[in-house]
Amino acid sequence: MSTLPNRVEHQLTDKGYVPVYTTAVVEQPWASYSETDHTTWATLFARQQDVLPQRASRTFLDNLARMAMHGDAIPKFDELNIALRKATGWELVGVEGLLPELTFFDHLANRRFPVTWWIRKPEQLDYLAEPDLFHDLFGHVPLLMEPVFADYMQAYGRGGVKAHGIGGDALANLTRLYWYTVEFGLIREPEGLRIYGSGIVSSKGESIHCLESQAPNRIGFDLRRIMRTRYRIDTFQKTYFVIDSFEQLIDATRPDFAPIYAELAMQDSIPAGDVLESDQVFNRGSGEGWAHDGDV
Ligand code: PHE
Ligand code: CO
């Protein structure tokens, strides 16, 4: 029987009731993983090994191979950390689950990536409402091996601390950027559109949907546009944004956001599925299957 996550309470936020956990860093209780837990990891890993070649970014796939995260058993954070520290100076720390924003930003700003130590149940292979070990580790960690992306993540953490201090909608604007890049980003590679977002690479269904379905919009990266765009937390995204390179991403996000937040405060948010005149459109979504409400 596994140790259970130390859930503190449920807290009502603008996203409904969300679980709040202890914010402390915890030792990965590796010996407590059950046979079922290891099998869940192995199943999810094998499914993505199947789906991701030709779909995930070269950079993601190369780094995944390079860090020797394998499908035999749940990896040990301590072992992954050896390669990670060497590659980019990042390290993984174990946590019980989603952290308060400022705690999360502080970790990133110091090149620590918080990883939820527990894994989903076998009946949750396709969907669960909060990040687990598979999402955090398989989804996020390979790109932390890549210097430019590793720097972007740290800059985001620093930007988060700053946005938190600014108040108003600054944090909402910044969170949308994270959502549409780190979690659900696409990248244009010589062979075509590829996935780099961790929310996609850790989901079999969305890995296929985001590239092959006609339903969603696929639109060129545009910082201010993204920071105004609402998103989905409980269905596939209605819109994906496409970068040309990680250099483009880090260059576009280098300027001071304070004046941008002030500018955006005077503009409306954009519904998740809208296409604008000014968009660089790779695919105009058919909108098939879209829920008509529920953008956050
Ligand atoms: N340049 C941003 C700011 O001044 C910081 C940032 C960098 C935010 C990268 C997100 C991503 O707030
Ligand atoms: Co994530």
PDB file of C-alpha atoms and ligand atoms in Angstrom:
ATOM      1  CA  MET A   1       0.000   0.000   0.000  1.00  0.00           C
ATOM      2  CA  SER A   2       1.430   3.396  -1.012  1.00  0.00           C
ATOM      3  CA  THR A   3       1.834   6.303   1.301  1.00  0.00           C
ATOM      4  CA  LEU A   4      -0.999   8.730   0.602  1.00  0.00           C
ATOM      5  CA  PRO A   5      -0.372  12.342  -0.370  1.00  0.00           C
ATOM      6  CA  ASN A   6      -0.654  14.683   2.519  1.00  0.00           C
ATOM      7  CA  ARG A   7      -3.679  16.640   1.381  1.00  0.00           C
ATOM      8  CA  VAL A   8      -4.370  19.565   3.656  1.00  0.00           C
ATOM      9  CA  GLU A   9      -7.751  20.836   2.532  1.00  0.00           C
ATOM     10  CA  HIS A  10      -9.800  21.927  -0.440  1.00  0.00           C
ATOM     11  CA  GLN A  11      -9.807  25.606  -1.119  1.00  0.00           C
ATOM     12  CA  LEU A  12     -12.361  27.573  -3.123  1.00  0.00           C
ATOM     13  CA  THR A  13     -10.703  29.619  -5.896  1.00  0.00           C
ATOM     14  CA  ASP A  14     -11.894  31.135  -9.178  1.00  0.00           C
ATOM     15  CA  LYS A  15     -11.231  27.700 -10.689  1.00  0.00           C
ATOM     16  CA  GLY A  16     -13.583  25.962  -8.263  1.00  0.00           C
ATOM     17  CA  TYR A  17     -12.455  23.776  -5.381  1.00  0.00           C
ATOM     18  CA  VAL A  18      -8.835  22.813  -5.742  1.00  0.00           C
ATOM     19  CA  PRO A  19      -6.832  20.586  -3.466  1.00  0.00           C
ATOM     20  CA  VAL A  20      -4.179  22.330  -1.457  1.00  0.00           C
ATOM     21  CA  TYR A  21      -1.269  20.335  -0.180  1.00  0.00           C
ATOM     22  CA  THR A  22       1.532  20.940   2.203  1.00  0.00           C
ATOM     23  CA  THR A  23       4.010  23.262   0.543  1.00  0.00           C
ATOM     24  CA  ALA A  24       7.019  21.498   1.983  1.00  0.00           C
ATOM     25  CA  VAL A  25       9.534  19.692  -0.170  1.00  0.00           C
ATOM     26  CA  VAL A  26       9.337  15.961   0.519  1.00  0.00           C
ATOM     27  CA  GLU A  27      11.667  13.046  -0.038  1.00  0.00           C
ATOM     28  CA  GLN A  28      10.371  10.837  -2.879  1.00  0.00           C
ATOM     29  CA  PRO A  29       9.011   7.791  -0.975  1.00  0.00           C
ATOM     30  CA  TRP A  30      10.312   5.465  -3.663  1.00  0.00           C
ATOM     31  CA  ALA A  31      10.109   2.249  -1.628  1.00  0.00           C
ATOM     32  CA  SER A  32       6.415   2.852  -1.010  1.00  0.00           C
ATOM     33  CA  TYR A  33       5.400   2.627  -4.686  1.00  0.00           C
ATOM     34  CA  SER A  34       3.289  -0.449  -5.280  1.00  0.00           C
ATOM     35  CA  GLU A  35       3.580  -2.924  -8.148  1.00  0.00           C
ATOM     36  CA  THR A  36       0.489  -1.234  -9.574  1.00  0.00           C
ATOM     37  CA  ASP A  37       2.174   2.179  -9.428  1.00  0.00           C
ATOM     38  CA  HIS A  38       5.185   0.899 -11.391  1.00  0.00           C
ATOM     39  CA  THR A  39       2.887  -0.783 -13.909  1.00  0.00           C
ATOM     40  CA  THR A  40       0.948   2.465 -14.366  1.00  0.00           C
ATOM     41  CA  TRP A  41       4.195   4.277 -15.099  1.00  0.00           C
ATOM     42  CA  ALA A  42       5.267   1.536 -17.519  1.00  0.00           C
ATOM     43  CA  THR A  43       1.929   1.582 -19.347  1.00  0.00           C
ATOM     44  CA  LEU A  44       1.860   5.364 -19.722  1.00  0.00           C
ATOM     45  CA  PHE A  45       5.498   5.417 -20.783  1.00  0.00           C
ATOM     46  CA  ALA A  46       5.003   2.708 -23.416  1.00  0.00           C
ATOM     47  CA  ARG A  47       1.906   4.423 -24.813  1.00  0.00           C
ATOM     48  CA  GLN A  48       3.798   7.685 -25.303  1.00  0.00           C
ATOM     49  CA  GLN A  49       6.814   5.885 -26.802  1.00  0.00           C
ATOM     50  CA  ASP A  50       4.332   4.706 -29.368  1.00  0.00           C
ATOM     51  CA  VAL A  51       2.615   8.009 -30.049  1.00  0.00           C
ATOM     52  CA  LEU A  52       5.398  10.604 -29.766  1.00  0.00           C
ATOM     53  CA  PRO A  53       7.906   9.751 -32.521  1.00  0.00           C
ATOM     54  CA  GLN A  54       6.923  11.996 -35.485  1.00  0.00           C
ATOM     55  CA  ARG A  55       4.735  14.062 -33.152  1.00  0.00           C
ATOM     56  CA  ALA A  56       6.936  15.376 -30.341  1.00  0.00           C
ATOM     57  CA  SER A  57       9.657  17.939 -30.903  1.00  0.00           C
ATOM     58  CA  ARG A  58      13.116  16.575 -31.767  1.00  0.00           C
ATOM     59  CA  THR A  59      14.428  18.466 -28.772  1.00  0.00           C
ATOM     60  CA  PHE A  60      11.987  16.729 -26.450  1.00  0.00           C
ATOM     61  CA  LEU A  61      12.694  13.259 -27.854  1.00  0.00           C
ATOM     62  CA  ASP A  62      16.474  13.683 -27.845  1.00  0.00           C
ATOM     63  CA  ASN A  63      16.508  14.879 -24.261  1.00  0.00           C
ATOM     64  CA  LEU A  64      14.137  12.144 -23.156  1.00  0.00           C
ATOM     65  CA  ALA A  65      16.575   9.581 -24.554  1.00  0.00           C
ATOM     66  CA  ARG A  66      19.564  11.441 -23.128  1.00  0.00           C
ATOM     67  CA  MET A  67      18.311  11.430 -19.566  1.00  0.00           C
ATOM     68  CA  ALA A  68      17.614   7.706 -19.604  1.00  0.00           C
ATOM     69  CA  MET A  69      14.166   7.961 -18.141  1.00  0.00           C
ATOM     70  CA  HIS A  70      12.927   4.479 -18.861  1.00  0.00           C
ATOM     71  CA  GLY A  71       9.699   2.562 -18.746  1.00  0.00           C
ATOM     72  CA  ASP A  72      10.715  -0.297 -16.484  1.00  0.00           C
ATOM     73  CA  ALA A  73       9.881   1.384 -13.201  1.00  0.00           C
ATOM     74  CA  ILE A  74       9.196   4.795 -11.708  1.00  0.00           C
ATOM     75  CA  PRO A  75      12.443   6.769 -11.954  1.00  0.00           C
ATOM     76  CA  LYS A  76      14.238   7.961  -8.843  1.00  0.00           C
ATOM     77  CA  PHE A  77      14.479  11.740  -8.598  1.00  0.00           C
ATOM     78  CA  ASP A  78      18.008  11.449  -7.169  1.00  0.00           C
ATOM     79  CA  GLU A  79      19.193   9.559 -10.234  1.00  0.00           C
ATOM     80  CA  LEU A  80      17.575  11.940 -12.726  1.00  0.00           C
ATOM     81  CA  ASN A  81      19.081  14.839 -10.838  1.00  0.00           C
ATOM     82  CA  ILE A  82      22.614  13.729 -11.631  1.00  0.00           C
ATOM     83  CA  ALA A  83      22.065  14.207 -15.381  1.00  0.00           C
ATOM     84  CA  LEU A  84      19.892  17.281 -14.928  1.00  0.00           C
ATOM     85  CA  ARG A  85      22.335  19.160 -12.703  1.00  0.00           C
ATOM     86  CA  LYS A  86      25.086  18.441 -15.149  1.00  0.00           C
ATOM     87  CA  ALA A  87      23.105  19.544 -18.201  1.00  0.00           C
ATOM     88  CA  THR A  88      21.509  22.784 -16.968  1.00  0.00           C
ATOM     89  CA  GLY A  89      21.923  23.098 -13.198  1.00  0.00           C
ATOM     90  CA  TRP A  90      18.239  22.326 -12.571  1.00  0.00           C
ATOM     91  CA  GLU A  91      17.120  19.868  -9.914  1.00  0.00           C
ATOM     92  CA  LEU A  92      13.885  18.093  -9.126  1.00  0.00           C
ATOM     93  CA  VAL A  93      12.292  18.362  -5.715  1.00  0.00           C
ATOM     94  CA  GLY A  94       9.425  16.162  -4.534  1.00  0.00           C
ATOM     95  CA  VAL A  95       6.123  17.770  -3.551  1.00  0.00           C
ATOM     96  CA  GLU A  96       2.652  16.536  -2.588  1.00  0.00           C
ATOM     97  CA  GLY A  97       0.879  18.312  -5.460  1.00  0.00           C
ATOM     98  CA  LEU A  98      -0.019  21.737  -6.833  1.00  0.00           C
ATOM     99  CA  LEU A  99       1.681  24.512  -4.916  1.00  0.00           C
ATOM    100  CA  PRO A 100       0.555  28.054  -4.116  1.00  0.00           C
ATOM    101  CA  GLU A 101       1.682  30.344  -6.928  1.00  0.00           C
ATOM    102  CA  LEU A 102       4.421  32.186  -5.074  1.00  0.00           C
ATOM    103  CA  THR A 103       5.967  28.979  -3.729  1.00  0.00           C
ATOM    104  CA  PHE A 104       5.965  27.527  -7.238  1.00  0.00           C
ATOM    105  CA  PHE A 105       7.555  30.655  -8.756  1.00  0.00           C
ATOM    106  CA  ASP A 106      10.239  30.710  -6.072  1.00  0.00           C
ATOM    107  CA  HIS A 107      11.239  27.126  -6.931  1.00  0.00           C
ATOM    108  CA  LEU A 108      11.492  27.910 -10.636  1.00  0.00           C
ATOM    109  CA  ALA A 109      13.414  31.121 -10.046  1.00  0.00           C
ATOM    110  CA  ASN A 110      15.981  28.987  -8.207  1.00  0.00           C
ATOM    111  CA  ARG A 111      16.090  26.250 -10.857  1.00  0.00           C
ATOM    112  CA  ARG A 112      14.171  23.752  -8.774  1.00  0.00           C
ATOM    113  CA  PHE A 113      11.329  21.937 -10.472  1.00  0.00           C
ATOM    114  CA  PRO A 114       8.644  20.614  -8.102  1.00  0.00           C
ATOM    115  CA  VAL A 115       7.490  17.109  -9.036  1.00  0.00           C
ATOM    116  CA  THR A 116       4.381  15.502  -7.562  1.00  0.00           C
ATOM    117  CA  TRP A 117       5.655  12.228  -6.119  1.00  0.00           C
ATOM    118  CA  TRP A 118       2.454  10.121  -6.431  1.00  0.00           C
ATOM    119  CA  ILE A 119       1.126   8.544  -9.612  1.00  0.00           C
ATOM    120  CA  ARG A 120      -2.459   8.311 -10.889  1.00  0.00           C
ATOM    121  CA  LYS A 121      -4.604   5.202 -10.434  1.00  0.00           C
ATOM    122  CA  PRO A 122      -4.986   2.651 -13.251  1.00  0.00           C
ATOM    123  CA  GLU A 123      -8.496   3.928 -14.028  1.00  0.00           C
ATOM    124  CA  GLN A 124      -7.067   7.439 -14.620  1.00  0.00           C
ATOM    125  CA  LEU A 125      -4.680   6.619 -17.478  1.00  0.00           C
ATOM    126  CA  ASP A 126      -6.429   9.016 -19.854  1.00  0.00           C
ATOM    127  CA  TYR A 127      -7.441  11.835 -17.587  1.00  0.00           C
ATOM    128  CA  LEU A 128      -7.082  13.211 -14.105  1.00  0.00           C
ATOM    129  CA  ALA A 129      -7.901  16.670 -12.850  1.00  0.00           C
ATOM    130  CA  GLU A 130      -4.533  17.560 -11.336  1.00  0.00           C
ATOM    131  CA  PRO A 131      -0.874  16.960 -12.156  1.00  0.00           C
ATOM    132  CA  ASP A 132       0.653  13.685 -11.007  1.00  0.00           C
ATOM    133  CA  LEU A 133       4.107  12.126 -11.255  1.00  0.00           C
ATOM    134  CA  PHE A 134       3.728  11.083 -14.878  1.00  0.00           C
ATOM    135  CA  HIS A 135       2.723  14.541 -16.031  1.00  0.00           C
ATOM    136  CA  ASP A 136       5.360  16.341 -13.992  1.00  0.00           C
ATOM    137  CA  LEU A 137       8.253  13.984 -14.703  1.00  0.00           C
ATOM    138  CA  PHE A 138       7.658  12.698 -18.207  1.00  0.00           C
ATOM    139  CA  GLY A 139       5.967  15.895 -19.375  1.00  0.00           C
ATOM    140  CA  HIS A 140       8.209  18.595 -17.963  1.00  0.00           C
ATOM    141  CA  VAL A 141      11.630  17.215 -17.174  1.00  0.00           C
ATOM    142  CA  PRO A 142      13.107  16.317 -20.597  1.00  0.00           C
ATOM    143  CA  LEU A 143      13.027  19.959 -21.757  1.00  0.00           C
ATOM    144  CA  LEU A 144      14.697  21.102 -18.532  1.00  0.00           C
ATOM    145  CA  MET A 145      17.762  19.343 -19.982  1.00  0.00           C
ATOM    146  CA  GLU A 146      17.764  21.901 -22.838  1.00  0.00           C
ATOM    147  CA  PRO A 147      19.728  25.067 -21.975  1.00  0.00           C
ATOM    148  CA  VAL A 148      17.499  27.643 -23.706  1.00  0.00           C
ATOM    149  CA  PHE A 149      14.291  26.139 -22.375  1.00  0.00           C
ATOM    150  CA  ALA A 150      15.840  25.745 -18.926  1.00  0.00           C
ATOM    151  CA  ASP A 151      16.608  29.487 -18.928  1.00  0.00           C
ATOM    152  CA  TYR A 152      13.063  30.278 -20.059  1.00  0.00           C
ATOM    153  CA  MET A 153      11.626  28.352 -17.114  1.00  0.00           C
ATOM    154  CA  GLN A 154      13.804  30.212 -14.647  1.00  0.00           C
ATOM    155  CA  ALA A 155      12.916  33.572 -16.244  1.00  0.00           C
ATOM    156  CA  TYR A 156       9.261  32.595 -15.959  1.00  0.00           C
ATOM    157  CA  GLY A 157       9.703  31.920 -12.228  1.00  0.00           C
ATOM    158  CA  ARG A 158      11.281  35.337 -11.701  1.00  0.00           C
ATOM    159  CA  GLY A 159       8.544  36.914 -13.807  1.00  0.00           C
ATOM    160  CA  GLY A 160       5.981  35.178 -11.640  1.00  0.00           C
ATOM    161  CA  VAL A 161       7.358  36.657  -8.436  1.00  0.00           C
ATOM    162  CA  LYS A 162       7.222  40.055 -10.108  1.00  0.00           C
ATOM    163  CA  ALA A 163       3.678  39.621 -11.477  1.00  0.00           C
ATOM    164  CA  HIS A 164       2.528  38.498  -8.047  1.00  0.00           C
ATOM    165  CA  GLY A 165       3.783  41.797  -6.638  1.00  0.00           C
ATOM    166  CA  ILE A 166       2.127  43.843  -9.384  1.00  0.00           C
ATOM    167  CA  GLY A 167      -1.293  42.364  -8.662  1.00  0.00           C
ATOM    168  CA  GLY A 168      -4.459  42.926 -10.688  1.00  0.00           C
ATOM    169  CA  ASP A 169      -4.615  40.708 -13.763  1.00  0.00           C
ATOM    170  CA  ALA A 170      -0.851  40.432 -14.171  1.00  0.00           C
ATOM    171  CA  LEU A 171      -0.794  36.880 -12.818  1.00  0.00           C
ATOM    172  CA  ALA A 172      -3.693  35.796 -15.025  1.00  0.00           C
ATOM    173  CA  ASN A 173      -1.852  37.204 -18.066  1.00  0.00           C
ATOM    174  CA  LEU A 174       1.338  35.396 -17.115  1.00  0.00           C
ATOM    175  CA  THR A 175      -0.444  32.119 -16.352  1.00  0.00           C
ATOM    176  CA  ARG A 176      -1.929  32.124 -19.854  1.00  0.00           C
ATOM    177  CA  LEU A 177       1.576  32.405 -21.285  1.00  0.00           C
ATOM    178  CA  TYR A 178       2.663  29.377 -19.255  1.00  0.00           C
ATOM    179  CA  TRP A 179      -0.411  27.464 -20.288  1.00  0.00           C
ATOM    180  CA  TYR A 180      -0.016  28.100 -24.015  1.00  0.00           C
ATOM    181  CA  THR A 181       3.759  27.506 -24.074  1.00  0.00           C
ATOM    182  CA  VAL A 182       5.099  25.264 -21.297  1.00  0.00           C
ATOM    183  CA  GLU A 183       1.910  23.197 -20.992  1.00  0.00           C
ATOM    184  CA  PHE A 184       0.322  23.229 -24.467  1.00  0.00           C
ATOM    185  CA  GLY A 185       2.880  24.631 -26.893  1.00  0.00           C
ATOM    186  CA  LEU A 186       3.551  23.481 -30.453  1.00  0.00           C
ATOM    187  CA  ILE A 187       6.758  24.160 -32.381  1.00  0.00           C
ATOM    188  CA  ARG A 188       7.351  24.381 -36.121  1.00  0.00           C
ATOM    189  CA  GLU A 189      10.196  22.086 -37.125  1.00  0.00           C
ATOM    190  CA  PRO A 190      11.517  21.367 -40.647  1.00  0.00           C
ATOM    191  CA  GLU A 191       9.323  18.243 -40.861  1.00  0.00           C
ATOM    192  CA  GLY A 192       6.171  20.020 -39.696  1.00  0.00           C
ATOM    193  CA  LEU A 193       4.358  20.981 -36.511  1.00  0.00           C
ATOM    194  CA  ARG A 194       5.553  19.163 -33.405  1.00  0.00           C
ATOM    195  CA  ILE A 195       4.599  19.085 -29.707  1.00  0.00           C
ATOM    196  CA  TYR A 196       6.686  20.482 -26.871  1.00  0.00           C
ATOM    197  CA  GLY A 197       4.013  21.289 -24.252  1.00  0.00           C
ATOM    198  CA  SER A 198       4.088  18.989 -21.237  1.00  0.00           C
ATOM    199  CA  GLY A 199       0.304  18.827 -20.894  1.00  0.00           C
ATOM    200  CA  ILE A 200       0.223  17.371 -24.387  1.00  0.00           C
ATOM    201  CA  VAL A 201       3.211  14.995 -24.294  1.00  0.00           C
ATOM    202  CA  SER A 202       1.854  13.417 -21.119  1.00  0.00           C
ATOM    203  CA  SER A 203      -1.561  12.760 -22.744  1.00  0.00           C
ATOM    204  CA  LYS A 204      -2.068  10.167 -25.440  1.00  0.00           C
ATOM    205  CA  GLY A 205      -5.380  11.591 -26.615  1.00  0.00           C
ATOM    206  CA  GLU A 206      -4.224  15.188 -26.823  1.00  0.00           C
ATOM    207  CA  SER A 207      -0.920  14.210 -28.504  1.00  0.00           C
ATOM    208  CA  ILE A 208      -2.936  12.990 -31.457  1.00  0.00           C
ATOM    209  CA  HIS A 209      -5.719  15.575 -31.257  1.00  0.00           C
ATOM    210  CA  CYS A 210      -3.537  18.700 -31.187  1.00  0.00           C
ATOM    211  CA  LEU A 211      -1.825  17.863 -34.482  1.00  0.00           C
ATOM    212  CA  GLU A 212      -4.285  15.719 -36.397  1.00  0.00           C
ATOM    213  CA  SER A 213      -7.740  16.983 -35.490  1.00  0.00           C
ATOM    214  CA  GLN A 214      -9.351  19.711 -37.587  1.00  0.00           C
ATOM    215  CA  ALA A 215     -11.263  20.942 -34.518  1.00  0.00           C
ATOM    216  CA  PRO A 216      -8.655  23.191 -32.834  1.00  0.00           C
ATOM    217  CA  ASN A 217      -7.054  26.397 -34.084  1.00  0.00           C
ATOM    218  CA  ARG A 218      -3.308  26.307 -34.609  1.00  0.00           C
ATOM    219  CA  ILE A 219      -2.001  29.867 -34.554  1.00  0.00           C
ATOM    220  CA  GLY A 220       1.431  31.520 -34.623  1.00  0.00           C
ATOM    221  CA  PHE A 221       2.946  32.630 -31.291  1.00  0.00           C
ATOM    222  CA  ASP A 222       2.078  36.220 -30.358  1.00  0.00           C
ATOM    223  CA  LEU A 223       2.906  37.287 -26.791  1.00  0.00           C
ATOM    224  CA  ARG A 224       0.164  39.836 -26.148  1.00  0.00           C
ATOM    225  CA  ARG A 225      -2.446  37.771 -27.955  1.00  0.00           C
ATOM    226  CA  ILE A 226      -1.617  34.740 -25.791  1.00  0.00           C
ATOM    227  CA  MET A 227      -1.686  36.760 -22.592  1.00  0.00           C
ATOM    228  CA  ARG A 228      -5.266  37.766 -23.392  1.00  0.00           C
ATOM    229  CA  THR A 229      -6.496  34.299 -24.346  1.00  0.00           C
ATOM    230  CA  ARG A 230      -8.595  32.228 -21.967  1.00  0.00           C
ATOM    231  CA  TYR A 231      -8.105  28.479 -21.898  1.00  0.00           C
ATOM    232  CA  ARG A 232      -9.624  25.109 -21.068  1.00  0.00           C
ATOM    233  CA  ILE A 233      -8.734  23.082 -18.012  1.00  0.00           C
ATOM    234  CA  ASP A 234     -11.117  20.147 -18.448  1.00  0.00           C
ATOM    235  CA  THR A 235     -11.201  19.498 -22.226  1.00  0.00           C
ATOM    236  CA  PHE A 236      -8.666  19.500 -25.052  1.00  0.00           C
ATOM    237  CA  GLN A 237      -7.564  23.039 -25.936  1.00  0.00           C
ATOM    238  CA  LYS A 238      -9.541  24.935 -28.567  1.00  0.00           C
ATOM    239  CA  THR A 239      -6.392  26.766 -29.665  1.00  0.00           C
ATOM    240  CA  TYR A 240      -2.702  25.855 -29.767  1.00  0.00           C
ATOM    241  CA  PHE A 241       0.035  28.441 -30.349  1.00  0.00           C
ATOM    242  CA  VAL A 242       3.043  27.599 -32.492  1.00  0.00           C
ATOM    243  CA  ILE A 243       6.591  28.858 -31.909  1.00  0.00           C
ATOM    244  CA  ASP A 244       9.384  28.675 -34.506  1.00  0.00           C
ATOM    245  CA  SER A 245      12.122  27.989 -31.963  1.00  0.00           C
ATOM    246  CA  PHE A 246      12.882  28.162 -28.254  1.00  0.00           C
ATOM    247  CA  GLU A 247      15.062  31.194 -29.057  1.00  0.00           C
ATOM    248  CA  GLN A 248      11.974  32.972 -30.380  1.00  0.00           C
ATOM    249  CA  LEU A 249      10.214  32.186 -27.121  1.00  0.00           C
ATOM    250  CA  ILE A 250      12.972  33.452 -24.856  1.00  0.00           C
ATOM    251  CA  ASP A 251      13.570  36.565 -26.995  1.00  0.00           C
ATOM    252  CA  ALA A 252       9.884  37.492 -27.063  1.00  0.00           C
ATOM    253  CA  THR A 253       9.590  37.146 -23.294  1.00  0.00           C
ATOM    254  CA  ARG A 254      12.805  38.995 -22.367  1.00  0.00           C
ATOM    255  CA  PRO A 255      11.285  42.535 -22.218  1.00  0.00           C
ATOM    256  CA  ASP A 256       9.896  43.911 -18.976  1.00  0.00           C
ATOM    257  CA  PHE A 257       6.277  42.804 -18.749  1.00  0.00           C
ATOM    258  CA  ALA A 258       5.171  45.611 -16.398  1.00  0.00           C
ATOM    259  CA  PRO A 259       4.170  47.998 -19.218  1.00  0.00           C
ATOM    260  CA  ILE A 260       2.593  45.093 -21.104  1.00  0.00           C
ATOM    261  CA  TYR A 261       0.413  44.201 -18.105  1.00  0.00           C
ATOM    262  CA  ALA A 262      -0.678  47.846 -17.905  1.00  0.00           C
ATOM    263  CA  GLU A 263      -1.556  47.843 -21.596  1.00  0.00           C
ATOM    264  CA  LEU A 264      -3.464  44.565 -21.369  1.00  0.00           C
ATOM    265  CA  ALA A 265      -5.449  45.775 -18.368  1.00  0.00           C
ATOM    266  CA  MET A 266      -7.357  47.999 -20.794  1.00  0.00           C
ATOM    267  CA  GLN A 267      -8.218  45.206 -23.224  1.00  0.00           C
ATOM    268  CA  ASP A 268     -10.763  42.410 -23.012  1.00  0.00           C
ATOM    269  CA  SER A 269      -9.777  38.789 -22.694  1.00  0.00           C
ATOM    270  CA  ILE A 270     -10.241  36.592 -25.776  1.00  0.00           C
ATOM    271  CA  PRO A 271     -12.421  33.443 -25.662  1.00  0.00           C
ATOM    272  CA  ALA A 272     -10.368  30.244 -26.012  1.00  0.00           C
ATOM    273  CA  GLY A 273     -11.638  29.403 -29.502  1.00  0.00           C
ATOM    274  CA  ASP A 274     -11.670  32.818 -31.219  1.00  0.00           C
ATOM    275  CA  VAL A 275      -9.573  33.575 -34.305  1.00  0.00           C
ATOM    276  CA  LEU A 276      -8.528  37.190 -34.872  1.00  0.00           C
ATOM    277  CA  GLU A 277      -7.860  39.126 -38.064  1.00  0.00           C
ATOM    278  CA  SER A 278      -4.249  39.579 -36.954  1.00  0.00           C
ATOM    279  CA  ASP A 279      -3.602  35.856 -36.298  1.00  0.00           C
ATOM    280  CA  GLN A 280      -1.104  33.838 -38.311  1.00  0.00           C
ATOM    281  CA  VAL A 281      -3.379  30.866 -38.909  1.00  0.00           C
ATOM    282  CA  PHE A 282      -1.960  27.387 -39.550  1.00  0.00           C
ATOM    283  CA  ASN A 283      -5.341  25.770 -39.023  1.00  0.00           C
ATOM    284  CA  ARG A 284      -8.656  27.476 -38.513  1.00  0.00           C
ATOM    285  CA  GLY A 285     -10.458  25.093 -36.183  1.00  0.00           C
ATOM    286  CA  SER A 286     -13.732  23.538 -37.246  1.00  0.00           C
ATOM    287  CA  GLY A 287     -14.837  23.808 -33.619  1.00  0.00           C
ATOM    288  CA  GLU A 288     -16.240  20.296 -33.722  1.00  0.00           C
ATOM    289  CA  GLY A 289     -17.053  18.993 -30.268  1.00  0.00           C
ATOM    290  CA  TRP A 290     -16.367  22.262 -28.484  1.00  0.00           C
ATOM    291  CA  ALA A 291     -18.134  22.989 -25.220  1.00  0.00           C
ATOM    292  CA  HIS A 292     -19.807  26.371 -25.404  1.00  0.00           C
ATOM    293  CA  ASP A 293     -18.876  27.506 -21.959  1.00  0.00           C
ATOM    294  CA  GLY A 294     -16.239  26.800 -19.387  1.00  0.00           C
ATOM    295  CA  ASP A 295     -13.235  28.778 -20.631  1.00  0.00           C
ATOM    296  CA  VAL A 296     -11.240  29.929 -17.615  1.00  0.00           C
TER     297      VAL A 296
HETATM  298  N1  PHE B   1      10.264  39.377 -18.966  1.00  0.00           N
HETATM  299  C1  PHE B   1       9.267  38.974 -18.030  1.00  0.00           C
HETATM  300  C2  PHE B   1       8.902  40.065 -17.029  1.00  0.00           C
HETATM  301  O1  PHE B   1       9.485  41.124 -17.013  1.00  0.00           O
HETATM  302  C3  PHE B   1       9.700  37.720 -17.272  1.00  0.00           C
HETATM  303  C4  PHE B   1       9.355  36.488 -18.011  1.00  0.00           C
HETATM  304  C5  PHE B   1      10.290  35.804 -18.758  1.00  0.00           C
HETATM  305  C6  PHE B   1       8.074  35.979 -17.954  1.00  0.00           C
HETATM  306  C7  PHE B   1       9.946  34.636 -19.415  1.00  0.00           C
HETATM  307  C8  PHE B   1       7.733  34.842 -18.586  1.00  0.00           C
HETATM  308  C9  PHE B   1       8.662  34.164 -19.323  1.00  0.00           C
HETATM  309  O2  PHE B   1       8.029  39.872 -16.239  1.00  0.00           O
HETATM  310 CO    CO B   2       2.404  20.859 -15.884  1.00  0.00          CO
END
